[in-house]
Tab-separated table of C-alpha atoms and ligand atoms in Angstrom:
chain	number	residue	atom	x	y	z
A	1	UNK	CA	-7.535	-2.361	35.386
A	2	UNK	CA	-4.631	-3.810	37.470
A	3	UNK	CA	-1.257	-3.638	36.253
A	4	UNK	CA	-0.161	-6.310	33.840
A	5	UNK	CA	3.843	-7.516	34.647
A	6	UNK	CA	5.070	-9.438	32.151
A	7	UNK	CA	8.789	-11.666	31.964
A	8	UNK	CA	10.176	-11.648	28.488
A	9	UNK	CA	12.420	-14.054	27.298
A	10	UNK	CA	15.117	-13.984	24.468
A	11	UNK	CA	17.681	-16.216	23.252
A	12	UNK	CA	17.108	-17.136	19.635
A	13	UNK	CA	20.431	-15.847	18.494
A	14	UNK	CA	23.675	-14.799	20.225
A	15	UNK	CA	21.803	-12.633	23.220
A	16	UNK	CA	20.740	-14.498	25.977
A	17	UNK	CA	18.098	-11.734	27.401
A	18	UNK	CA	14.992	-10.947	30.108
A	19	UNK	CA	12.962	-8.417	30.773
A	20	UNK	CA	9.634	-7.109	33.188
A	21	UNK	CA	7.593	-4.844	31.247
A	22	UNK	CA	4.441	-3.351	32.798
A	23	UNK	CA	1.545	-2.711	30.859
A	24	UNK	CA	3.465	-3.273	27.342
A	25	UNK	CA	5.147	-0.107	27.250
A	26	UNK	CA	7.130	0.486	30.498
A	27	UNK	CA	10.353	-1.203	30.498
A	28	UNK	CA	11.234	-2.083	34.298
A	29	UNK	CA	13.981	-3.854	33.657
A	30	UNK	CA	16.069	-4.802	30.097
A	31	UNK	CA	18.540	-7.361	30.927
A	32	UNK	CA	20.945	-8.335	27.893
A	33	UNK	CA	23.858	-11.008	27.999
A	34	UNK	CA	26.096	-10.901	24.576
A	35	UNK	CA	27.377	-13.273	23.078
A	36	UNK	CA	29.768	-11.501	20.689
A	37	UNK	CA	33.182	-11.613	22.090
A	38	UNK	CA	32.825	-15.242	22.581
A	39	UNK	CA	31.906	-15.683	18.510
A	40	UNK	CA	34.275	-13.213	17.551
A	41	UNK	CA	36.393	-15.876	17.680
A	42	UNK	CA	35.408	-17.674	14.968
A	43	UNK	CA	34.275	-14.877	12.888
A	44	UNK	CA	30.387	-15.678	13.206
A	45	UNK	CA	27.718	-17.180	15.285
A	46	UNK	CA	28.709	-20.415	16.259
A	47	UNK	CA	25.362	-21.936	17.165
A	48	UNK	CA	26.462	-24.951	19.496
A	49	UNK	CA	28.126	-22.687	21.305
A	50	UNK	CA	25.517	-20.215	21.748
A	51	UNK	CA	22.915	-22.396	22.675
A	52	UNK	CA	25.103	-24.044	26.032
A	53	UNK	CA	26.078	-20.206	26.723
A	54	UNK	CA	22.597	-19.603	26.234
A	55	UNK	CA	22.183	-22.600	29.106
A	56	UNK	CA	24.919	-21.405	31.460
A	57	UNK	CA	23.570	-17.471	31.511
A	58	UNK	CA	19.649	-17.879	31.355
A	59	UNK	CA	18.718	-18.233	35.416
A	60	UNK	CA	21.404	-15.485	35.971
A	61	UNK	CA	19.728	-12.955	33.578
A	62	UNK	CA	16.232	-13.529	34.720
A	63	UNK	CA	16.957	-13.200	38.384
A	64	UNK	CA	18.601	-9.736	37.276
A	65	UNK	CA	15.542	-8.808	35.686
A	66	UNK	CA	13.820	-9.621	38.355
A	67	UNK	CA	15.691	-7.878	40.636
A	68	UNK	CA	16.436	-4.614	38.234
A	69	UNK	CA	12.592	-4.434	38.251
A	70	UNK	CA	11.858	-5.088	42.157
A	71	UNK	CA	9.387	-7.546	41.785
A	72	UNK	CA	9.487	-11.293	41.980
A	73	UNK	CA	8.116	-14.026	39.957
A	74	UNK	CA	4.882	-13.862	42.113
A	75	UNK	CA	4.217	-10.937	40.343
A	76	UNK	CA	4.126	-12.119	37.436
A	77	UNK	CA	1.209	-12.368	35.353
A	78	UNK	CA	2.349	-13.850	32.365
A	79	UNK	CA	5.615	-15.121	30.587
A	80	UNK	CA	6.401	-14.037	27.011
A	81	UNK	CA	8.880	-16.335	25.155
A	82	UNK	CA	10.801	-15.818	21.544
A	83	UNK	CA	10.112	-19.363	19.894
A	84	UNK	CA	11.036	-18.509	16.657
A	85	UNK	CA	12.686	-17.768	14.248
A	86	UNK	CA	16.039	-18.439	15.198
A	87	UNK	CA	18.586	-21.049	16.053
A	88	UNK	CA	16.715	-24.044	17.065
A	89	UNK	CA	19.147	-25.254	19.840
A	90	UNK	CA	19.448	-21.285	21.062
A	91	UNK	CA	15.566	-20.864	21.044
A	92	UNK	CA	15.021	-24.341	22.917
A	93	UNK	CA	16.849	-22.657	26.288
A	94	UNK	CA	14.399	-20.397	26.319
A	95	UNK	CA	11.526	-21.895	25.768
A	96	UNK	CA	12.128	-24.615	28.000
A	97	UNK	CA	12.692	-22.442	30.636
A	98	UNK	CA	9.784	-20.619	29.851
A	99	UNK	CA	7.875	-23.255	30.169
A	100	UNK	CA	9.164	-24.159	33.388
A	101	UNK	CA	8.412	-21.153	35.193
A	102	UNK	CA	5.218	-20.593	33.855
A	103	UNK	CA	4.189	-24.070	35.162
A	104	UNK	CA	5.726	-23.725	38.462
A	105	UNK	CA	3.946	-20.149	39.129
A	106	UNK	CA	0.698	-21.220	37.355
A	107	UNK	CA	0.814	-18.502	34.865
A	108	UNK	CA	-0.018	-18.057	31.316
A	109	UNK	CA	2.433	-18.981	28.794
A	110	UNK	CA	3.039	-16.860	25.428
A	111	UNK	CA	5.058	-17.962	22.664
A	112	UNK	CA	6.179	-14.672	20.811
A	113	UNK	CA	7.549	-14.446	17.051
A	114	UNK	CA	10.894	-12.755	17.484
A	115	UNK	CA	10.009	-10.622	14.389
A	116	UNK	CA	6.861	-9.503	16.278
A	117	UNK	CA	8.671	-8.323	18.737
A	118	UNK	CA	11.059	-6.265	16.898
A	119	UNK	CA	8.140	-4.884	15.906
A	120	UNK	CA	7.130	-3.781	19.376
A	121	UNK	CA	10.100	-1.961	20.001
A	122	UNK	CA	8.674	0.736	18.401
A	123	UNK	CA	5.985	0.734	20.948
A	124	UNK	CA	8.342	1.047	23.653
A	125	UNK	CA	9.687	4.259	22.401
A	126	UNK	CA	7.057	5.678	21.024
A	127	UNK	CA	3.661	5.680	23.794
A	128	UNK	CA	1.514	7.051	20.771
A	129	UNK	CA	2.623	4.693	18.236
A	130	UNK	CA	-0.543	2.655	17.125
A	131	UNK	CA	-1.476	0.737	14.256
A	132	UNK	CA	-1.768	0.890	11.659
A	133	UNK	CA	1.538	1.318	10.392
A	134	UNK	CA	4.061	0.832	7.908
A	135	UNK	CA	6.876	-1.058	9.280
A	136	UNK	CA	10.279	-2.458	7.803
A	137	UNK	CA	12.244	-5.219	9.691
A	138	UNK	CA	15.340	-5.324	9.102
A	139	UNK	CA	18.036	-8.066	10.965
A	140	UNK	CA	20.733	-10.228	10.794
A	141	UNK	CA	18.306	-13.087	9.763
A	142	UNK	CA	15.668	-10.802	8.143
A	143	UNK	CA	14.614	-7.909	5.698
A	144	UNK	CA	10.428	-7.896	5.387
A	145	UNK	CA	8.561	-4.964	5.037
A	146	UNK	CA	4.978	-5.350	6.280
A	147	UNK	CA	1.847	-3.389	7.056
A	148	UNK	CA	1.070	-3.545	10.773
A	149	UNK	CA	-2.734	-3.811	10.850
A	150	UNK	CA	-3.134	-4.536	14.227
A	151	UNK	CA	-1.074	-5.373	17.563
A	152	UNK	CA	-0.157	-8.731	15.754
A	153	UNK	CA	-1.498	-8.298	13.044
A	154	UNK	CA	0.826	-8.022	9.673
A	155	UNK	CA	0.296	-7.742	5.859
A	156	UNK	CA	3.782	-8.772	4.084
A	157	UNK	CA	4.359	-6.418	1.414
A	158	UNK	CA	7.855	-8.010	0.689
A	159	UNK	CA	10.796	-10.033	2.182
A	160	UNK	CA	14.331	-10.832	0.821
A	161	UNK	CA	14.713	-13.433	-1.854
A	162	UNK	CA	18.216	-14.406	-0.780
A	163	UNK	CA	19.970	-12.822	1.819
A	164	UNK	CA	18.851	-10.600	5.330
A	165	UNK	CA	20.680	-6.702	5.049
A	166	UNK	CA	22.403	-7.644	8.298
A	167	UNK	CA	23.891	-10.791	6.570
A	168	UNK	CA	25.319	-8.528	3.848
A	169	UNK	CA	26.363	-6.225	6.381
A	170	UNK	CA	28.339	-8.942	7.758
A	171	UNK	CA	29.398	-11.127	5.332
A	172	UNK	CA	30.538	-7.740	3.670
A	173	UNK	CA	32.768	-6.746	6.453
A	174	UNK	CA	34.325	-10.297	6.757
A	175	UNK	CA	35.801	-9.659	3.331
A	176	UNK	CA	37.206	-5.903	3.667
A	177	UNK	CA	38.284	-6.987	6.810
A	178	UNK	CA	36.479	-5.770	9.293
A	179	UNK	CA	35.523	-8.791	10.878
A	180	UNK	CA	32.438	-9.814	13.570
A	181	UNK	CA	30.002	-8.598	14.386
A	182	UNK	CA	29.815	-6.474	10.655
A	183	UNK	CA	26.833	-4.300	10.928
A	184	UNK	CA	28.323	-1.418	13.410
A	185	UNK	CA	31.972	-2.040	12.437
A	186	UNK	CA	30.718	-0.823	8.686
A	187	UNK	CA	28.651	1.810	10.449
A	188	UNK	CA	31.767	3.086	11.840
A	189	UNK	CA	34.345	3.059	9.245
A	190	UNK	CA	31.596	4.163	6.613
A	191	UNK	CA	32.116	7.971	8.505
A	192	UNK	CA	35.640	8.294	7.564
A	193	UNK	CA	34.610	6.866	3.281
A	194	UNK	CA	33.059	8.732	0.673
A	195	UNK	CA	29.556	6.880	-0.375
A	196	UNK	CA	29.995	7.768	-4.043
A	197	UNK	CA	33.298	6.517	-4.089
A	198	UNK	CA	32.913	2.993	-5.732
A	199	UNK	CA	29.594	2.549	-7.888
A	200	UNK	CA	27.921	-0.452	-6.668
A	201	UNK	CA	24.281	-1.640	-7.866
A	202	UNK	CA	20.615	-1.118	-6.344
A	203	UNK	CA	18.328	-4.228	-6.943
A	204	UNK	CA	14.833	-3.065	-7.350
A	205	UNK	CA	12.357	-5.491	-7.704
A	206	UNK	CA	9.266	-3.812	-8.600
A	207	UNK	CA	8.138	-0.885	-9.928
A	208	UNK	CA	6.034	1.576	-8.679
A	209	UNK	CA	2.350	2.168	-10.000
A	210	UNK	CA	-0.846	1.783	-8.906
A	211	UNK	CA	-1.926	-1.634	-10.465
A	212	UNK	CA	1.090	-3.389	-8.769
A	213	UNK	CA	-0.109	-2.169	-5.263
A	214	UNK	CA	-3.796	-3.004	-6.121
A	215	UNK	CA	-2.195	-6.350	-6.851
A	216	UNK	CA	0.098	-6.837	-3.669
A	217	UNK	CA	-3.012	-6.635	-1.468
A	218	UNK	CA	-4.279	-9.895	-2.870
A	219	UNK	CA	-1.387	-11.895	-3.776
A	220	UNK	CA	0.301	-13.371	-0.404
A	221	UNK	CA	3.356	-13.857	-2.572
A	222	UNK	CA	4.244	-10.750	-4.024
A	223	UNK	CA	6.984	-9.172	-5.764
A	224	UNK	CA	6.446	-5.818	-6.034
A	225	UNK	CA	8.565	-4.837	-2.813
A	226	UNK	CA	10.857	-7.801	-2.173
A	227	UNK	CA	14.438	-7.348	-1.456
A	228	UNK	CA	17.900	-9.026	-2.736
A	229	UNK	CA	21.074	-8.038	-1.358
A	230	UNK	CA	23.423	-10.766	-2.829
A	231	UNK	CA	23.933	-9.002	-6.023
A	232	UNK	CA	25.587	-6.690	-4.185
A	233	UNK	CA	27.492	-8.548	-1.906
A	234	UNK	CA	28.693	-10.285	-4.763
A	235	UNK	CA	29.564	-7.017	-6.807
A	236	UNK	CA	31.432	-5.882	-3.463
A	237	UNK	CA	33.627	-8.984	-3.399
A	238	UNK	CA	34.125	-8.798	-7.382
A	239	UNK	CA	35.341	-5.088	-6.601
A	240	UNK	CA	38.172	-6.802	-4.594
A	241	UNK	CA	38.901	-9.575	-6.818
A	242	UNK	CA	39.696	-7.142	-9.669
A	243	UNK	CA	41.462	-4.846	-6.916
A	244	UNK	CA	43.584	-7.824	-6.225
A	245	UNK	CA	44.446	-8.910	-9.297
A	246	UNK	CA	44.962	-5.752	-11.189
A	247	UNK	CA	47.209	-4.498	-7.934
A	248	UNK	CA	45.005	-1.471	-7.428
A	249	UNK	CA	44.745	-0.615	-3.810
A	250	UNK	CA	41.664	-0.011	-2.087
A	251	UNK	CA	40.221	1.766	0.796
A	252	UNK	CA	37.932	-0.179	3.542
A	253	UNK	CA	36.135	3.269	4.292
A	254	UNK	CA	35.348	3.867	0.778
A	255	UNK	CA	34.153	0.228	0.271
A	256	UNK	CA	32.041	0.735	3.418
A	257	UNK	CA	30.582	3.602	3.324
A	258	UNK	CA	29.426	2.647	-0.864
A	259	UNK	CA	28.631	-0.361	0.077
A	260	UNK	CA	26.307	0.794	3.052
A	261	UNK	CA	24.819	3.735	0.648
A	262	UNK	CA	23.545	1.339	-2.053
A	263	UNK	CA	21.909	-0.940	1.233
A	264	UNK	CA	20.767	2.431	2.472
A	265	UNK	CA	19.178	3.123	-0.615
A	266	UNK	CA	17.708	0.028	-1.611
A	267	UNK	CA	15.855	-0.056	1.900
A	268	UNK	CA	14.076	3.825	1.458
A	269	UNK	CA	13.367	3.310	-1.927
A	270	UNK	CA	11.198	0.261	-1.078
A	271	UNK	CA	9.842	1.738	2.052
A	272	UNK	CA	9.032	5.266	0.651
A	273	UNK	CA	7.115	3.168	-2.076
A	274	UNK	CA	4.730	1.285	-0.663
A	275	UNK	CA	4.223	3.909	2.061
A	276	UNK	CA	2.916	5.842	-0.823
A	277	UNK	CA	1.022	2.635	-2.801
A	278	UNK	CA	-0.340	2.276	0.110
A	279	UNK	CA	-1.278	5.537	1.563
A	280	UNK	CA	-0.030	5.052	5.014
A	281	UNK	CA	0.681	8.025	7.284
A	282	UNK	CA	3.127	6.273	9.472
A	283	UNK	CA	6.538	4.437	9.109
A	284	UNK	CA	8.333	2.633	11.550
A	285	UNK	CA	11.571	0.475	11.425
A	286	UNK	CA	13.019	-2.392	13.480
A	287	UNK	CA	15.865	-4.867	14.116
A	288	UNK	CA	19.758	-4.695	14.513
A	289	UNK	CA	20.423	-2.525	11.259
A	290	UNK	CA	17.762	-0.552	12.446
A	291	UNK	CA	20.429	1.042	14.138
A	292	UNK	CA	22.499	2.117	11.193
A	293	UNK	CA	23.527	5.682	11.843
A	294	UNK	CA	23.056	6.630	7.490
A	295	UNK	CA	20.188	4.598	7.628
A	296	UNK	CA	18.584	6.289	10.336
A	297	UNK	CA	19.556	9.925	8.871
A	298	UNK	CA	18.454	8.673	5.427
A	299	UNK	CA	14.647	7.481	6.752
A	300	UNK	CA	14.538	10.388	8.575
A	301	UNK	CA	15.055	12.763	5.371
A	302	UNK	CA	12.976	10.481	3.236
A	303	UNK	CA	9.984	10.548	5.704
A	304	UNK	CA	10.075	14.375	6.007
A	305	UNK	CA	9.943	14.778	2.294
A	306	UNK	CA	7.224	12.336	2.036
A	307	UNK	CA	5.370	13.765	4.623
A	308	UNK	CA	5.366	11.105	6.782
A	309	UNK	CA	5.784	10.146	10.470
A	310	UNK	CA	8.776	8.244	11.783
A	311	UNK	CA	9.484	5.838	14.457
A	312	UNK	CA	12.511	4.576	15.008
A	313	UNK	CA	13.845	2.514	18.644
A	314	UNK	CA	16.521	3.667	20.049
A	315	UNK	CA	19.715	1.844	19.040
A	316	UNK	CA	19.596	-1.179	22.131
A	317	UNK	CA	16.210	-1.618	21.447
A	318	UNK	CA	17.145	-2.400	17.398
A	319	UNK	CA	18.883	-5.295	18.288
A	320	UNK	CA	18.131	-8.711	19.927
A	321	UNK	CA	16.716	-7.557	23.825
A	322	UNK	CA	13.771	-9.321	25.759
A	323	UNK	CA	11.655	-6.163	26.182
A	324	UNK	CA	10.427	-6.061	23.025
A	325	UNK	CA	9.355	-9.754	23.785
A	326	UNK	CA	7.639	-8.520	26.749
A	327	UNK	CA	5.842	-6.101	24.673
A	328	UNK	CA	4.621	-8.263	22.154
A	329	UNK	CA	3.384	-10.951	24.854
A	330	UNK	CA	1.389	-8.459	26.424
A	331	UNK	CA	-0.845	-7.436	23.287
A	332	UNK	CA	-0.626	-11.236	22.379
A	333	UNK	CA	-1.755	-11.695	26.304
A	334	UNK	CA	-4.559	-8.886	25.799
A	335	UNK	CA	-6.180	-11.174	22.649
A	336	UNK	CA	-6.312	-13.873	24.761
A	337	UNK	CA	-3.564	-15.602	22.991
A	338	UNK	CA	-2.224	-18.522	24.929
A	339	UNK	CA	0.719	-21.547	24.188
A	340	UNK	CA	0.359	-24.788	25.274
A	341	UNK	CA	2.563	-26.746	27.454
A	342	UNK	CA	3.767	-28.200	24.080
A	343	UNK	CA	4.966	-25.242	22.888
A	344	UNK	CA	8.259	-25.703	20.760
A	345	UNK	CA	11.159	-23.970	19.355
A	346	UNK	CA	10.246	-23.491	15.146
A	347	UNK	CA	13.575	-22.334	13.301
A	348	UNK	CA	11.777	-21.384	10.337
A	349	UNK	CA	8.407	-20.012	12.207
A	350	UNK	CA	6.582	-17.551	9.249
A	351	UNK	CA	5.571	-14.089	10.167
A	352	UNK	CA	1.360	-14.710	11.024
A	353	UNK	CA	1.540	-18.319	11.846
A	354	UNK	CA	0.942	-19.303	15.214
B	1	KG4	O1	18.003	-7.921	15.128
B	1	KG4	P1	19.345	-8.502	15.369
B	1	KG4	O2	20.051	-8.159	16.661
B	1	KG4	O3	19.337	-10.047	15.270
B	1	KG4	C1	18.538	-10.750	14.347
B	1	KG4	O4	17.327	-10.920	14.618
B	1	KG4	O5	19.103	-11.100	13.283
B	1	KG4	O6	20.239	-8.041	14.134
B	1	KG4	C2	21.589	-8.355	14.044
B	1	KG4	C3	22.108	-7.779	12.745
B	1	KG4	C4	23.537	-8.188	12.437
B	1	KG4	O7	23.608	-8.618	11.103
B	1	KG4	C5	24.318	-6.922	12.663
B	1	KG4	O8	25.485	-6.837	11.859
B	1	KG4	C6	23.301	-5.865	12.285
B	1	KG4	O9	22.084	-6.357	12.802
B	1	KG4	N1	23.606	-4.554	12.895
B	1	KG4	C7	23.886	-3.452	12.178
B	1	KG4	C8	24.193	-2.422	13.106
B	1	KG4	N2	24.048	-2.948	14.362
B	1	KG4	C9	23.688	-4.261	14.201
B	1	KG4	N3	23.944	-3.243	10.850
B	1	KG4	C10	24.277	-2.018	10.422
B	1	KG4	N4	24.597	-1.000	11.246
B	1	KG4	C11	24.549	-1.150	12.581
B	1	KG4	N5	24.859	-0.134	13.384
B	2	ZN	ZN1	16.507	-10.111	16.041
């Protein structure tokens, strides 16, 4: 079979991003333009902003993908595009000029979920990765833990009832002072804080037995391994209320690094469970706090004692980049899968809807 080039496209969030990938798994080029100094500002993504920065850096990052990769749009055999989730305004530059290449070069057109593709990271990394798979997601906009039946294939197992880890991570970090962007800023000053130093809670919500498994496999909705992490976002900033009023100092490493250990915990304990509910052999996880230095060690430890394998992308790969866009267009591409010329941004596009 010939070679299969494909142009991914990212910009649902705060990364305006492009990438050729050959045959779904070699990266040619991974071209990523952040956003973050510019939202720093303002202590969050700002999404009007994004989306004309978005504007003003998308033809500039392609052609550098191009051009990284050595090959040239008539090359191409298909385009992979991130139309959701995401920021509607951000994920409309992309899409758009998806659209527009793809009709000017007469090639195929595939809209990508962005969850999808942080999926497909893993597949980057890992050449032997196949599914199926256990696999948990975990971003700034989402926390879902899913069975990967197939190259786009998923089983939800659970999802976050309120907010995404990464949102805690950063909304977290705002308050001890840390600022944007919060996930790596806790990673950091959690090495210099002791993890048992404050006491904050673990949501479970399910337990583990048999019957509740049997159950999740029919029930779309289930319950048995969904997430919350405002409980403890809100028990972190009661920690500093009382610290504040009762004039007790306290330490931003400590508060990190506890924090970070219950989110840690909470996201094994959920994993490990339903990889053994449901008997799978492999675990894999994805998305910006994917990169999480404790959370990383932590899987690692849990999957060894569990006897199971572990994939993991490499830390650039966690967070938002347009090769794992790439990827997931190409087994999209490879099932025939195909958008129309009316394909649109969908903020609030579900996991397995196309
Ligand atoms: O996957 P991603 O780049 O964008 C979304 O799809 O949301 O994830 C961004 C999230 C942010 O909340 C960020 O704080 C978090 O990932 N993050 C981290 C780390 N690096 C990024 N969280 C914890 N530790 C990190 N090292
Ligand atoms: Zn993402």
């Amino acid at each position: 079979m010939d070679d299969i080039l494909i142009l991914g496209i990212e910009s649902s969030c705060d990364e305006t991003a492009a990438s050729v990938v050959k045959n779904g798994r070699e990266v040619l080029s991974n071209v990523i333009s952040s956003q973050i100094d510019l939202h720093t500002l303002y202590g969050g993504v700002v999404p009007e902003i994004a989306s004309r920065k978005h504007i003003e850096k998308i033809n500039q990052v392609i052609t550098m993908a191009l051009q990284e990769a050595g090959v040239t749009l008539d090359d191409l055999d298909a385009i992979g595009v991130t139309y959701g989730p995401g920021l509607v305004g951000a994920l409309l530059v992309g899409v758009a000029e998806a659209k527009a290449i793809a009709y000017a070069k007469k090639l195929p057109l595939i809209g990508v979920h962005h969850i999808e593709g942080h999926v497909s990271a893993n597949y980057i990394e890992h050449p032997d990765l196949e599914p199926p798979f256990l696999c948990e997601i975990i971003s700034g906009g989402h926390t879902h833990l899913v069975i990967v039946k197939d190259y786009g294939e998923f089983e939800i197992l659970g999802r976050t009832r309120d907010d995404a880890a990464g949102e805690a991570f950063d909304k977290v970090a705002r308050a001890i002072g840390l600022g944007y962007p919060g996930g790596p800023k806790i990673d950091k000053a959690a090495r210099d804080g002791d993890p048992e130093a404050i006491s904050f809670p673990r949501t479970h919500m399910g337990v583990s037995t048999r019957a509740n498994a049997t159950y999740a496999r029919g029930v779309h909705d289930t319950e048995a391994y969904d997430f919350s992490f405002s409980g403890l976002k809100s028990a972190v900033l009661n920690y500093l209320n009382k610290c504040q009023m009762t004039g007790q100092e306290w330490n931003q490493a400590d508060v990190a690094a506890s924090f970070q250990q219950a989110v840690v915990d909470m996201l094994v304990d959920n994993a490990m469970r339903a990889a053994k509910d449901y008997h799978m052999k492999k675990f894999a996880i994805a998305g910006g706090v994917a990169a999480n230095t404790a959370l990383r060690k932590a899987m690692k430890e849990a999957c060894e004692a569990n006897h199971l394998e572990f994939y993991y992308p490499s830390p650039i790969l966690c967070t938002d980049n347009a090769a794992m866009i790439g990827t997931a267009a190409y087994y999209e591409y490879l099932r025939g899968a195909r958008s129309g010329w009316d394909l649109n941004a969908v903020p609030n596009l579900k996991l397995g809807e196309r």
